[in-house]
Short mmCIF file of C-alpha atoms and ligand atoms in Angstrom, two decimals:
data_model
loop_
_atom_site.label_atom_id
_atom_site.label_comp_id
_atom_site.label_asym_id
_atom_site.label_seq_id
_atom_site.Cartn_x
_atom_site.Cartn_y
_atom_site.Cartn_z
CA UNK F 1 -44.32 -21.83 22.34
CA UNK F 2 -42.15 -18.96 21.15
CA UNK F 3 -39.18 -19.69 18.86
CA UNK F 4 -35.75 -19.00 20.39
CA UNK F 5 -34.85 -16.42 17.74
CA UNK F 6 -38.06 -14.44 18.21
CA UNK F 7 -37.61 -14.43 21.97
CA UNK F 8 -33.99 -13.31 21.70
CA UNK F 9 -34.96 -10.58 19.21
CA UNK F 10 -37.47 -9.19 21.72
CA UNK F 11 -34.81 -9.14 24.41
CA UNK F 12 -32.28 -7.38 22.18
CA UNK F 13 -34.98 -4.92 21.13
CA UNK F 14 -35.48 -4.00 24.77
CA UNK F 15 -31.99 -3.64 26.25
CA UNK F 16 -29.95 -0.54 25.52
CA UNK F 17 -26.24 0.24 25.78
CA UNK F 18 -25.22 1.69 29.12
CA UNK F 19 -24.14 5.33 29.21
CA UNK F 20 -20.44 5.81 28.57
CA UNK F 21 -18.30 6.66 31.56
CA UNK F 22 -14.84 8.15 32.03
CA UNK F 23 -12.70 5.83 34.14
CA UNK F 24 -9.10 5.70 35.33
CA UNK F 25 -7.06 3.44 33.06
CA UNK F 26 -6.88 0.40 35.31
CA UNK F 27 -10.54 0.65 36.27
CA UNK F 28 -11.36 0.47 32.57
CA UNK F 29 -9.63 -2.88 32.11
CA UNK F 30 -11.90 -5.29 30.26
CA UNK F 31 -14.39 -2.58 29.28
CA UNK F 32 -15.19 -1.72 25.66
CA UNK F 33 -13.89 1.64 24.52
CA UNK F 34 -16.53 4.29 23.82
CA UNK F 35 -14.40 6.93 22.10
CA UNK F 36 -11.95 7.36 19.23
CA UNK F 37 -8.52 7.70 20.81
CA UNK F 38 -6.01 9.80 18.88
CA UNK F 39 -2.36 10.21 19.81
CA UNK F 40 -1.61 13.86 20.66
CA UNK F 41 2.11 13.37 19.92
CA UNK F 42 4.22 11.05 17.83
CA UNK F 43 5.52 7.81 19.33
CA UNK F 44 8.44 7.57 19.76
CA UNK F 45 8.54 11.31 20.43
CA UNK F 46 12.23 11.57 19.46
CA UNK F 47 14.82 9.52 17.58
CA UNK F 48 16.41 7.18 20.11
CA UNK F 49 18.67 4.20 20.44
CA UNK F 50 17.33 0.65 20.12
CA UNK F 51 20.46 -0.84 21.73
CA UNK F 52 23.13 -0.21 24.31
CA UNK F 53 26.10 0.82 22.15
CA UNK F 54 27.68 3.79 20.42
CA UNK F 55 26.07 6.58 18.45
CA UNK F 56 28.09 7.11 15.27
CA UNK F 57 27.90 8.20 11.68
CA UNK F 58 27.55 5.12 9.47
CA UNK F 59 29.92 6.78 6.99
CA UNK F 60 32.71 6.78 9.61
CA UNK F 61 32.67 2.99 10.06
CA UNK F 62 32.16 1.69 6.52
CA UNK F 63 35.56 -0.04 6.61
CA UNK F 64 35.06 -1.73 9.98
CA UNK F 65 34.35 -5.12 8.38
CA UNK F 66 37.86 -5.20 6.86
CA UNK F 67 39.72 -3.81 9.89
CA UNK F 68 38.44 -2.31 13.17
CA UNK F 69 37.83 1.44 13.19
CA UNK F 70 38.73 3.35 16.36
CA UNK F 71 36.69 6.44 17.28
CA UNK F 72 37.06 8.79 20.24
CA UNK F 73 34.11 8.64 22.67
CA UNK F 74 33.02 12.18 23.52
CA UNK F 75 30.52 11.33 26.26
CA UNK F 76 27.80 9.16 27.71
CA UNK F 77 24.09 9.43 26.89
CA UNK F 78 21.90 7.51 29.35
CA UNK F 79 18.14 7.07 28.87
CA UNK F 80 16.42 10.18 30.18
CA UNK F 81 19.26 12.51 29.08
CA UNK F 82 17.73 15.86 28.26
CA UNK F 83 20.83 17.97 27.52
CA UNK F 84 21.36 18.91 23.90
CA UNK F 85 24.20 16.87 22.56
CA UNK F 86 26.04 16.73 19.27
CA UNK F 87 28.96 14.63 18.15
CA UNK F 88 31.60 15.91 15.78
CA UNK F 89 32.59 14.01 12.66
CA UNK F 90 34.58 10.77 13.15
CA UNK F 91 33.68 10.64 16.82
CA UNK F 92 31.15 8.69 18.86
CA UNK F 93 29.16 8.74 22.08
CA UNK F 94 28.29 5.84 24.36
CA UNK F 95 24.50 5.53 24.28
CA UNK F 96 21.96 3.43 26.18
CA UNK F 97 18.70 1.92 24.96
CA UNK F 98 16.00 4.58 24.80
CA UNK F 99 18.42 7.52 25.03
CA UNK F 100 17.99 10.36 22.50
CA UNK F 101 20.24 10.10 19.46
CA UNK F 102 22.67 13.02 19.49
CA UNK F 103 22.78 15.44 16.60
CA UNK F 104 25.46 14.47 14.13
CA UNK F 105 24.90 10.71 14.63
CA UNK F 106 22.70 8.65 12.34
CA UNK F 107 23.36 5.08 13.51
CA UNK F 108 23.90 3.02 16.65
CA UNK F 109 26.55 0.29 16.84
CA UNK F 110 25.63 -2.34 19.46
CA UNK F 111 28.21 -2.72 22.21
CA UNK F 112 28.65 -6.36 21.18
CA UNK F 113 30.22 -5.19 17.88
CA UNK F 114 32.91 -3.21 19.74
CA UNK F 115 35.54 -3.53 22.45
CA UNK F 116 33.25 -1.59 24.82
CA UNK F 117 35.81 1.22 25.25
CA UNK F 118 35.13 4.29 27.37
CA UNK F 119 37.60 6.94 26.12
CA UNK F 120 37.80 5.49 22.65
CA UNK F 121 36.00 2.58 21.06
CA UNK F 122 37.08 -0.01 18.55
CA UNK F 123 34.23 -0.80 16.15
CA UNK F 124 34.50 -4.22 14.49
CA UNK F 125 31.52 -4.25 12.17
CA UNK F 126 30.01 -1.69 9.86
CA UNK F 127 26.35 -0.71 10.16
CA UNK F 128 23.88 0.62 7.65
CA UNK F 129 22.69 4.18 8.05
CA UNK F 130 19.84 4.37 10.58
CA UNK F 131 20.46 0.89 11.95
CA UNK F 132 19.38 0.41 15.59
CA UNK F 133 17.75 3.82 15.63
CA UNK F 134 14.05 4.04 16.56
CA UNK F 135 12.71 6.89 14.46
CA UNK F 136 10.36 9.52 15.82
CA UNK F 137 6.79 8.62 14.83
CA UNK F 138 7.74 5.11 13.72
CA UNK F 139 5.07 3.61 16.03
CA UNK F 140 2.40 6.31 15.83
CA UNK F 141 2.20 9.69 14.08
CA UNK F 142 0.80 12.68 15.94
CA UNK F 143 -2.96 12.72 15.35
CA UNK F 144 -3.24 9.03 14.43
CA UNK F 145 -6.34 7.25 15.74
CA UNK F 146 -4.84 4.38 17.72
CA UNK F 147 -7.96 2.77 19.23
CA UNK F 148 -11.56 2.72 18.08
CA UNK F 149 -14.87 2.36 19.91
CA UNK F 150 -15.80 -1.22 20.77
CA UNK F 151 -12.27 -2.44 21.42
CA UNK F 152 -12.08 -4.23 24.75
CA UNK F 153 -9.30 -2.73 26.82
CA UNK F 154 -6.77 -5.40 27.69
CA UNK F 155 -3.23 -5.05 28.90
CA UNK F 156 -1.73 -3.92 25.59
CA UNK F 157 -4.46 -1.33 24.92
CA UNK F 158 -4.16 0.09 28.43
CA UNK F 159 -0.39 0.31 28.01
CA UNK F 160 -0.84 2.19 24.74
CA UNK F 161 -3.20 4.68 26.40
CA UNK F 162 -0.64 5.33 29.11
CA UNK F 163 2.12 5.69 26.50
CA UNK F 164 0.23 8.48 24.74
CA UNK F 165 -0.30 10.25 28.04
CA UNK F 166 -3.86 9.28 28.96
CA UNK F 167 -4.86 8.92 32.60
CA UNK F 168 -8.56 8.30 31.97
CA UNK F 169 -10.55 6.83 29.12
CA UNK F 170 -14.23 6.76 28.14
CA UNK F 171 -15.69 3.27 28.10
CA UNK F 172 -18.96 1.43 28.47
CA UNK F 173 -18.84 0.39 32.10
CA UNK F 174 -19.19 -3.21 33.23
CA UNK F 175 -22.90 -3.91 33.67
CA UNK F 176 -23.67 -4.46 37.36
CA UNK F 177 -25.52 -7.75 37.53
CA UNK F 178 -27.27 -9.02 40.66
CA UNK F 179 -28.06 -12.73 40.92
CA UNK F 180 -30.83 -14.05 43.14
CA UNK F 181 -31.69 -17.73 43.72
CA UNK F 182 -35.19 -18.67 44.79
CA UNK F 183 -36.31 -21.93 46.39
CA UNK F 184 -37.34 -23.19 49.82
CA UNK F 185 -35.14 -26.24 49.29
CA UNK F 186 -31.94 -24.22 48.91
CA UNK F 187 -29.19 -23.90 51.49
CA UNK F 188 -25.74 -22.37 51.41
CA UNK F 189 -23.06 -24.71 50.04
CA UNK F 190 -21.06 -26.22 52.87
CA UNK F 191 -23.80 -25.98 55.48
CA UNK F 192 -25.69 -28.91 56.99
CA UNK F 193 -28.14 -30.30 54.41
CA UNK F 194 -31.36 -31.86 55.70
CA UNK F 195 -33.19 -34.46 53.62
CA UNK F 196 -34.95 -32.75 50.75
CA UNK F 197 -32.63 -29.76 50.74
CA UNK F 198 -29.95 -29.01 48.15
CA UNK F 199 -27.04 -26.60 47.94
CA UNK F 200 -27.75 -23.44 45.97
CA UNK F 201 -25.50 -23.81 42.95
CA UNK F 202 -27.31 -21.55 40.48
CA UNK F 203 -26.39 -18.28 42.08
CA UNK F 204 -22.74 -19.33 41.93
CA UNK F 205 -22.98 -20.51 38.33
CA UNK F 206 -24.77 -17.38 37.19
CA UNK F 207 -22.62 -14.93 39.13
CA UNK F 208 -19.50 -16.55 37.66
CA UNK F 209 -21.05 -16.55 34.18
CA UNK F 210 -21.87 -12.85 34.48
CA UNK F 211 -18.31 -12.12 35.55
CA UNK F 212 -17.03 -14.12 32.56
CA UNK F 213 -19.28 -11.99 30.34
CA UNK F 214 -17.44 -8.86 31.51
CA UNK F 215 -19.86 -7.78 34.22
CA UNK F 216 -19.48 -6.64 37.79
CA UNK F 217 -21.45 -9.55 39.18
CA UNK F 218 -22.98 -9.65 42.63
CA UNK F 219 -24.41 -12.77 44.26
CA UNK F 220 -27.37 -11.85 46.42
CA UNK F 221 -27.92 -15.46 47.43
CA UNK F 222 -30.94 -17.45 48.48
CA UNK F 223 -34.51 -16.17 48.78
CA UNK F 224 -37.40 -18.45 49.82
CA UNK F 225 -40.44 -19.14 47.66
CA UNK F 226 -42.34 -16.26 49.14
CA UNK F 227 -43.64 -13.49 46.86
CA UNK F 228 -42.95 -10.81 49.46
CA UNK F 229 -39.38 -11.98 50.02
CA UNK F 230 -38.74 -12.23 46.29
CA UNK F 231 -40.04 -8.72 45.68
CA UNK F 232 -38.02 -7.18 48.47
CA UNK F 233 -34.83 -8.91 47.28
CA UNK F 234 -35.42 -7.57 43.77
CA UNK F 235 -36.16 -4.06 45.03
CA UNK F 236 -33.06 -4.18 47.16
CA UNK F 237 -30.87 -5.12 44.19
CA UNK F 238 -32.50 -2.68 41.77
CA UNK F 239 -30.73 0.21 43.47
CA UNK F 240 -27.31 -1.03 42.45
CA UNK F 241 -27.91 -3.08 39.34
CA UNK F 242 -28.03 -2.66 35.60
CA UNK F 243 -29.52 -6.16 35.27
CA UNK F 244 -31.18 -8.61 37.62
CA UNK F 245 -31.08 -12.37 37.16
CA UNK F 246 -33.22 -14.71 39.19
CA UNK F 247 -33.36 -18.47 39.04
CA UNK F 248 -36.23 -20.78 39.93
CA UNK F 249 -39.90 -20.24 40.49
CA UNK F 250 -41.04 -19.63 36.92
CA UNK F 251 -42.63 -22.92 35.88
CA UNK F 252 -46.08 -24.31 36.61
CA UNK F 253 -45.51 -25.26 40.26
CA UNK F 254 -47.69 -24.17 43.15
CA UNK F 255 -44.84 -22.31 44.82
CA UNK F 256 -43.48 -20.42 41.83
CA UNK F 257 -43.13 -17.12 43.64
CA UNK F 258 -41.10 -15.25 41.03
CA UNK F 259 -43.79 -15.72 38.43
CA UNK F 260 -46.52 -14.91 40.90
CA UNK F 261 -45.07 -11.62 42.05
CA UNK F 262 -43.70 -10.31 38.75
CA UNK F 263 -46.75 -11.24 36.67
CA UNK F 264 -48.71 -8.62 38.57
CA UNK F 265 -46.37 -5.79 37.49
CA UNK F 266 -47.09 -6.36 33.82
CA UNK F 267 -43.59 -5.41 32.68
CA UNK F 268 -42.16 -8.94 32.79
CA UNK F 269 -43.51 -11.58 30.41
CA UNK F 270 -43.40 -15.26 31.18
CA UNK F 271 -43.22 -17.49 28.18
CA UNK F 272 -42.66 -21.02 27.04
CA UNK F 273 -39.72 -20.88 24.66
CA UNK F 274 -39.27 -23.69 22.15
CA UNK F 275 -35.95 -24.89 23.46
CA UNK F 276 -34.40 -27.68 25.46
CA UNK F 277 -33.30 -27.25 28.12
CA UNK F 278 -34.85 -24.04 29.44
CA UNK F 279 -38.42 -23.89 28.24
CA UNK F 280 -39.91 -21.66 30.97
CA UNK F 281 -38.46 -18.18 30.66
CA UNK F 282 -39.26 -14.71 31.84
CA UNK F 283 -37.87 -11.37 30.71
CA UNK F 284 -38.83 -7.75 31.07
CA UNK F 285 -37.91 -4.49 32.70
CA UNK F 286 -38.51 -3.36 36.23
CA UNK F 287 -38.27 -0.17 38.28
CA UNK F 288 -38.02 3.50 37.35
CA UNK F 289 -34.86 2.91 35.34
CA UNK F 290 -36.47 0.06 33.40
CA UNK F 291 -33.74 -2.33 34.50
CA UNK F 292 -33.75 -5.56 32.49
CA UNK F 293 -34.59 -8.67 34.49
CA UNK F 294 -34.18 -12.30 33.42
CA UNK F 295 -36.09 -14.87 35.43
CA UNK F 296 -34.33 -18.07 34.51
CA UNK F 297 -35.59 -21.59 35.18
CA UNK F 298 -34.31 -23.33 38.31
CA UNK F 299 -32.84 -26.46 36.80
CA UNK F 300 -29.12 -25.80 36.91
CA UNK F 301 -28.36 -26.75 33.31
CA UNK F 302 -31.41 -24.84 32.06
CA UNK F 303 -30.32 -21.76 33.95
CA UNK F 304 -26.80 -21.99 32.52
CA UNK F 305 -27.92 -22.57 28.94
CA UNK F 306 -30.51 -19.79 29.16
CA UNK F 307 -27.87 -17.40 30.45
CA UNK F 308 -25.54 -18.20 27.55
CA UNK F 309 -28.25 -18.04 24.89
CA UNK F 310 -30.18 -14.96 26.09
CA UNK F 311 -28.37 -13.02 28.79
CA UNK F 312 -24.89 -13.00 27.23
CA UNK F 313 -26.06 -11.29 23.99
CA UNK F 314 -28.10 -8.81 26.06
CA UNK F 315 -25.08 -8.00 28.23
CA UNK F 316 -22.93 -7.53 25.14
CA UNK F 317 -25.45 -5.10 23.72
CA UNK F 318 -25.44 -3.21 27.04
CA UNK F 319 -21.67 -2.89 26.64
CA UNK F 320 -22.03 -1.50 23.15
CA UNK F 321 -20.70 -4.69 21.57
CA UNK F 322 -22.01 -6.88 18.77
CA UNK F 323 -24.46 -9.14 20.64
CA UNK F 324 -23.42 -12.25 18.75
CA UNK F 325 -19.97 -11.84 17.25
CA UNK F 326 -19.24 -15.50 16.69
CA UNK F 327 -21.20 -17.71 14.36
CA UNK F 328 -21.56 -21.36 15.39
CA UNK F 329 -18.69 -23.56 14.23
CA UNK F 330 -19.12 -26.82 12.35
CA UNK F 331 -17.93 -30.08 13.84
CA UNK F 332 -18.29 -33.82 13.28
CA UNK F 333 -20.59 -35.46 15.81
CA UNK F 334 -18.97 -38.56 17.36
CA UNK F 335 -22.14 -40.09 18.86
CA UNK F 336 -25.86 -39.81 18.14
CA UNK F 337 -27.95 -37.11 19.78
CA UNK F 338 -31.74 -36.93 20.19
CA UNK F 339 -33.86 -33.83 20.41
CA UNK F 340 -37.58 -33.23 20.97
CA UNK F 341 -39.69 -32.30 17.98
CA UNK F 342 -40.39 -28.58 17.63
CA UNK F 343 -37.70 -27.41 20.04
CA UNK F 344 -34.18 -26.19 19.45
CA UNK F 345 -31.84 -28.23 21.59
CA UNK F 346 -28.58 -27.12 23.08
CA UNK F 347 -26.92 -30.48 23.65
CA UNK F 348 -24.06 -30.25 26.10
CA UNK F 349 -20.90 -31.53 24.48
CA UNK F 350 -17.17 -31.38 24.36
CA UNK F 351 -15.58 -30.05 21.19
CA UNK F 352 -11.98 -30.92 20.41
CA UNK F 353 -9.70 -30.54 17.43
CA UNK F 354 -8.82 -33.67 15.54
CA UNK F 355 -5.63 -34.34 13.67
CA UNK F 356 -5.86 -32.38 10.44
CA UNK F 357 -7.56 -29.45 12.11
CA UNK F 358 -11.17 -30.65 11.92
CA UNK F 359 -13.34 -30.36 14.99
CA UNK F 360 -15.01 -33.34 16.64
CA UNK F 361 -17.85 -32.90 19.10
CA UNK F 362 -18.89 -35.48 21.69
CA UNK F 363 -22.20 -35.10 23.54
CA UNK F 364 -22.02 -35.67 27.28
CA UNK F 365 -23.70 -38.85 28.48
CA UNK F 366 -26.08 -37.13 30.85
CA UNK F 367 -28.29 -34.67 28.97
CA UNK F 368 -30.64 -34.12 31.92
CA UNK F 369 -31.19 -30.53 32.94
CA UNK F 370 -30.11 -31.35 36.51
CA UNK F 371 -26.82 -33.02 35.50
CA UNK F 372 -24.28 -30.42 36.54
CA UNK F 373 -21.25 -32.71 36.49
CA UNK F 374 -21.88 -33.50 32.84
CA UNK F 375 -22.30 -29.80 32.15
CA UNK F 376 -18.98 -29.11 33.84
CA UNK F 377 -17.23 -31.44 31.39
CA UNK F 378 -18.83 -29.74 28.38
CA UNK F 379 -17.28 -26.78 26.60
CA UNK F 380 -19.90 -26.36 23.89
CA UNK F 381 -23.52 -26.84 22.91
CA UNK F 382 -24.54 -28.84 19.85
CA UNK F 383 -27.38 -26.83 18.31
CA UNK F 384 -30.08 -29.18 17.06
CA UNK F 385 -32.58 -27.31 14.86
CA UNK F 386 -36.28 -27.31 15.77
CA UNK F 387 -37.36 -29.72 13.06
CA UNK F 388 -34.57 -32.25 13.66
CA UNK F 389 -35.22 -35.02 16.19
CA UNK F 390 -32.14 -37.17 15.72
CA UNK F 391 -28.55 -36.59 14.67
CA UNK F 392 -26.33 -39.53 13.81
CA UNK F 393 -22.67 -40.12 14.53
CA UNK F 394 -20.50 -38.68 11.77
CA UNK F 395 -22.93 -35.93 10.84
CA UNK F 396 -21.65 -32.38 10.61
CA UNK F 397 -23.42 -30.24 13.18
CA UNK F 398 -23.45 -26.65 14.35
CA UNK F 399 -21.76 -26.00 17.65
CA UNK F 400 -21.83 -23.01 19.97
CA UNK F 401 -18.41 -22.98 21.62
CA UNK F 402 -18.30 -21.66 25.17
CA UNK F 403 -15.46 -19.49 26.18
CA UNK F 404 -12.84 -21.47 28.10
CA UNK F 405 -12.81 -20.22 31.69
CA UNK F 406 -9.59 -18.31 32.08
CA UNK F 407 -6.74 -20.07 33.80
CA UNK F 408 -8.44 -23.44 33.83
CA UNK F 409 -6.68 -26.29 32.12
CA UNK F 410 -8.70 -29.05 30.50
CA UNK F 411 -8.39 -32.33 32.42
CA UNK F 412 -9.63 -34.59 29.66
CA UNK F 413 -12.66 -36.80 29.22
CA UNK F 414 -14.85 -38.69 31.64
P1 AMP V 1 -37.90 -24.45 39.85
O1 AMP V 1 -37.62 -23.78 38.55
O2 AMP V 1 -37.88 -23.52 40.99
O3 AMP V 1 -39.16 -25.25 39.77
O4 AMP V 1 -36.72 -25.47 40.11
C1 AMP V 1 -36.49 -26.54 39.21
C2 AMP V 1 -35.42 -27.44 39.73
O5 AMP V 1 -34.21 -26.73 39.88
C3 AMP V 1 -35.71 -28.02 41.11
O6 AMP V 1 -35.22 -29.34 41.13
C4 AMP V 1 -34.92 -27.14 42.01
O7 AMP V 1 -34.59 -27.78 43.23
C5 AMP V 1 -33.70 -26.83 41.19
N1 AMP V 1 -33.12 -25.55 41.59
C6 AMP V 1 -33.79 -24.41 41.70
N2 AMP V 1 -32.98 -23.40 42.10
C7 AMP V 1 -31.76 -23.95 42.25
C8 AMP V 1 -30.50 -23.43 42.65
N3 AMP V 1 -30.34 -22.16 42.97
N4 AMP V 1 -29.43 -24.26 42.69
C9 AMP V 1 -29.60 -25.55 42.36
N5 AMP V 1 -30.75 -26.11 41.96
C10 AMP V 1 -31.84 -25.33 41.92
MG1 MG V 2 -38.39 -23.62 42.90
#
């Protein structure tokens, strides 16, 4: 059996970052940046008002705290005003948020500190020089690097790119991942199920997991345990994929078509990895472009765990990211957990903060590799080292926390 770390190292030694691509801003959402982005101009580009109010000289209203100061209003400056404007001494101009500060003014008095006058304004509070003025370059200086390679472009980063005038940006594209389920027993969810058949859940799990890992995921669906059919499905998907994931058909069974057909190519290796769940694994490259392919075991929990442990780091590397950015966290185990000798276990569990900030981790009751409902309650794996066969309640353990699916609210224990 091959140790998990050695197997993962081989995988990471094989996959390469995808070529960078220039995309329109919104198409680049979620993708890691592949360039240094510098601001061509300062932000803000000109001194402007932070409030709706009156542009004044602070020196003209120093006494306003003792008794109101009245100033003539020489004009209106809305946002977007481009005309050159200057105010004479001891005068003011009505100004809106974002409008350019007129020459001669150094301060903005919010409308709330005045009587709101149009021809003349009564100012009731003094202001310090420069108050409520957004200075040119106060956000970004011209030439500043504002985003660096590797940053994932979310809403704020995309907004910043637009603000500095970018329409496109160079990123690592989302890996295109095709997911294929194999098994004669599989039928589409929601269709009539004959005795002995089951709904294909793996292709849904794995397609969703690939999407959560930042990929453009495509579910090919069900392929029977027939070497010819498996090969043609793979060839079909190769054309439009940066990675192929199959599930099923890689153990020691008589109908393990994936193993049968890919073994002959010699570019995919099938191995027994010292882990639980997920011992039978296959990985390699296929086709002219040497597209990575994972052949994951069919048991639903094994497929899911294998994806998280092996495919997620590979996909991160393909996106130019650190394959494993987060170290396991430490948590107190609330119930005992067993593990087979010589294998690293990924015990499905739910991790939750305790009062005082410590983490507690509770293994799910059903640790079978077919127990999907128990998996669905878990949000973490307890990592049990190879040489450890039993962990007791109260022990501090290492936990791999799974990313919370976005928009889903925890519904508590079961
Ligand atoms: P296999 O790896 O093909 O021997 O399958 C191992 C177990 O996983 C069997 O019980 C299969 O019925 C089950 N299985 C395989 N593929 C899927 C799938 N796509 N969805 C749900 N269960 C599956
Ligand atoms: Mg099978």
